[in-house]
C-alpha positions as a Python dict, from the first residue, in 0.01 Angstrom:
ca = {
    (1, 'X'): (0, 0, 0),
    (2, 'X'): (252, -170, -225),
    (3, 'X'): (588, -190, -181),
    (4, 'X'): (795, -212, -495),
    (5, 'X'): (1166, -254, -395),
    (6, 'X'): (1122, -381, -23),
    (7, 'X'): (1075, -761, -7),
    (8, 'X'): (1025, -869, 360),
    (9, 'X'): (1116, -1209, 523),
    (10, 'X'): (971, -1326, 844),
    (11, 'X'): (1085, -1470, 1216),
    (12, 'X'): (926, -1503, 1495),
    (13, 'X'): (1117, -1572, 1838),
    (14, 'X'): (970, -1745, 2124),
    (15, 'X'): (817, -1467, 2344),
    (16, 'X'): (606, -1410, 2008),
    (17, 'X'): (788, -1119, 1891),
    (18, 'X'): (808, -1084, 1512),
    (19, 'X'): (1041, -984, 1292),
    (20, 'X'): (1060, -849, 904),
    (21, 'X'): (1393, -838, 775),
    (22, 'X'): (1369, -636, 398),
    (23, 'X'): (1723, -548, 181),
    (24, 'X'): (1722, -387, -130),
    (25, 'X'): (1935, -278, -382),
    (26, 'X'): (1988, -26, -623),
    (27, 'X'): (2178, 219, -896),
    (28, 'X'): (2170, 586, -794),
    (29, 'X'): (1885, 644, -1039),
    (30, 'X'): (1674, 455, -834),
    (31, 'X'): (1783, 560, -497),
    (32, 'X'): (1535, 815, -404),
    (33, 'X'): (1229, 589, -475),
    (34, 'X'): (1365, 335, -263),
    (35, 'X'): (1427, 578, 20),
    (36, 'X'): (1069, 681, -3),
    (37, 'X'): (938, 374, 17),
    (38, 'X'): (1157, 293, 352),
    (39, 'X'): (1036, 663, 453),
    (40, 'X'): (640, 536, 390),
    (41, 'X'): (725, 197, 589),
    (42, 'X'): (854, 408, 872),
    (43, 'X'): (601, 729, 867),
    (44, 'X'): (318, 462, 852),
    (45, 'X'): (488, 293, 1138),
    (46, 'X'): (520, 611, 1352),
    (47, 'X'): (137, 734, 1311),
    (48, 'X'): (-8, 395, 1331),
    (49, 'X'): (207, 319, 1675),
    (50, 'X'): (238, 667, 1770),
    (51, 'X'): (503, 685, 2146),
    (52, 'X'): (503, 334, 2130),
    (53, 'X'): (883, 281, 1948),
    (54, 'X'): (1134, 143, 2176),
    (55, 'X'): (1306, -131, 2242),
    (56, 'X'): (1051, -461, 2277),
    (57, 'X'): (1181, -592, 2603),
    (58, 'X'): (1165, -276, 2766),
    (59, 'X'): (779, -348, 2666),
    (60, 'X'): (758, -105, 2363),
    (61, 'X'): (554, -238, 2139),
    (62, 'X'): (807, -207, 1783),
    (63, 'X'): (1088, -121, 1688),
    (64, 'X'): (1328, -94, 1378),
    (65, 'X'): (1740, -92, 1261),
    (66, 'X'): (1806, 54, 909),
    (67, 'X'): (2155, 48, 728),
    (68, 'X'): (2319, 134, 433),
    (69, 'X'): (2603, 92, 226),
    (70, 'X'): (2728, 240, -109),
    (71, 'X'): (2940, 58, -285),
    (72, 'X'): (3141, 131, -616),
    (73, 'X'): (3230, -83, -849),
    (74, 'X'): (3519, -22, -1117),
    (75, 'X'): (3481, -260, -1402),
    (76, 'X'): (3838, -494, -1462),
    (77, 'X'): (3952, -541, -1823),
    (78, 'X'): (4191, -825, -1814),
    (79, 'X'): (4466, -866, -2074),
    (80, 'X'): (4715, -1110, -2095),
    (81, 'X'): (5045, -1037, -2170),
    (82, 'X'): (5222, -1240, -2387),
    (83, 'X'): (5580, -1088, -2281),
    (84, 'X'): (5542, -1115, -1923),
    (85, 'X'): (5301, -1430, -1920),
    (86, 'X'): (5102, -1244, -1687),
    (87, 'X'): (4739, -1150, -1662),
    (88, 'X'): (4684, -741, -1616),
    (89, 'X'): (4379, -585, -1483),
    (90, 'X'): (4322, -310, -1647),
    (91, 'X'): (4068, -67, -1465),
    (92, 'X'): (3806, 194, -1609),
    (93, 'X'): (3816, 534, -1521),
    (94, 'X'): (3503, 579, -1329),
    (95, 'X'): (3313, 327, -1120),
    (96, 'X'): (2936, 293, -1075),
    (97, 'X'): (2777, 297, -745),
    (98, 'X'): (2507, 55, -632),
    (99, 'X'): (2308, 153, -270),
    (100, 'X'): (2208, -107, -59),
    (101, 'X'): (1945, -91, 208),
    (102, 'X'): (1847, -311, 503),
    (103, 'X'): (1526, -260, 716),
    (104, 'X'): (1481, -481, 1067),
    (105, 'X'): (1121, -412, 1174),
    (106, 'X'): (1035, -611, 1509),
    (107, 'X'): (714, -575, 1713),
    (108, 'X'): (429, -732, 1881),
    (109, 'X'): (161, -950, 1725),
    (110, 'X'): (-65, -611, 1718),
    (111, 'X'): (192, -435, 1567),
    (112, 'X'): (256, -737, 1309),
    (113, 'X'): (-131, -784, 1209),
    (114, 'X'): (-158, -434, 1155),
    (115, 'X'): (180, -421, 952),
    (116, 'X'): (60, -768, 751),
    (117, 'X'): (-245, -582, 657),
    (118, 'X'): (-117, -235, 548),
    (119, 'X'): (112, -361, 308),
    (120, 'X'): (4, -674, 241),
    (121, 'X'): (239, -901, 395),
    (122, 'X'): (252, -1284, 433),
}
């Protein structure tokens, strides 16, 4: 499978526990693919590993951390005023919203060959 919006970067900690750290971006028009791409990451993650999401400590063999935030953004339109010798910001009357996404995946070496291969990871 090919992910299109979800770029991940790797760790790995001592014990041999891996780690794929993905954010992504977006406009609202593009929100919904990117949550179905998370949604395939996860669903494949759930079959594939099925009871086995947990903590890795506790001896669980993966597990995951997803955020969000929305974030709106009002464009500025500076002016200077002569009079005052002052710089005004003047505001637009609607902002745009841009979504951002972050997906932790951590697991076992099992759990990382078989990730690596399904979506073709480095």
């Amino acid at each position: 499978m090919t992910l299109r919006y979800l770029d991940f970067d790797y760790s790995e900690d001592s014990d041999g526990t891996g780690t794929w750290d993905a954010m992504a971006s977006v406009l609202a028009p593009q929100l919904p693919a990117l949550l179905a791409e998370v949604a395939q990451v996860l669903d494949w993650a759930h079959a594939a590993f099925a009871g086995q999401l947990g903590p890795i400590e506790d001896g669980a063999d993966w597990d995951y951390d997803l955020q969000a935030v929305h974030e709106v953004a009002t464009t500025q339109h500076p002016r200077y005023d002569e009079a005052t010798r002052q710089i005004a910001l003047l505001p637009d009357a609607a902002g745009t919203g841009r979504y951002t996404l972050t997906l932790s995946l951590s697991g076992t070496p099992a759990f990382g060959a078989a990730l690596r291969e399904q979506f073709g990871l480095a």
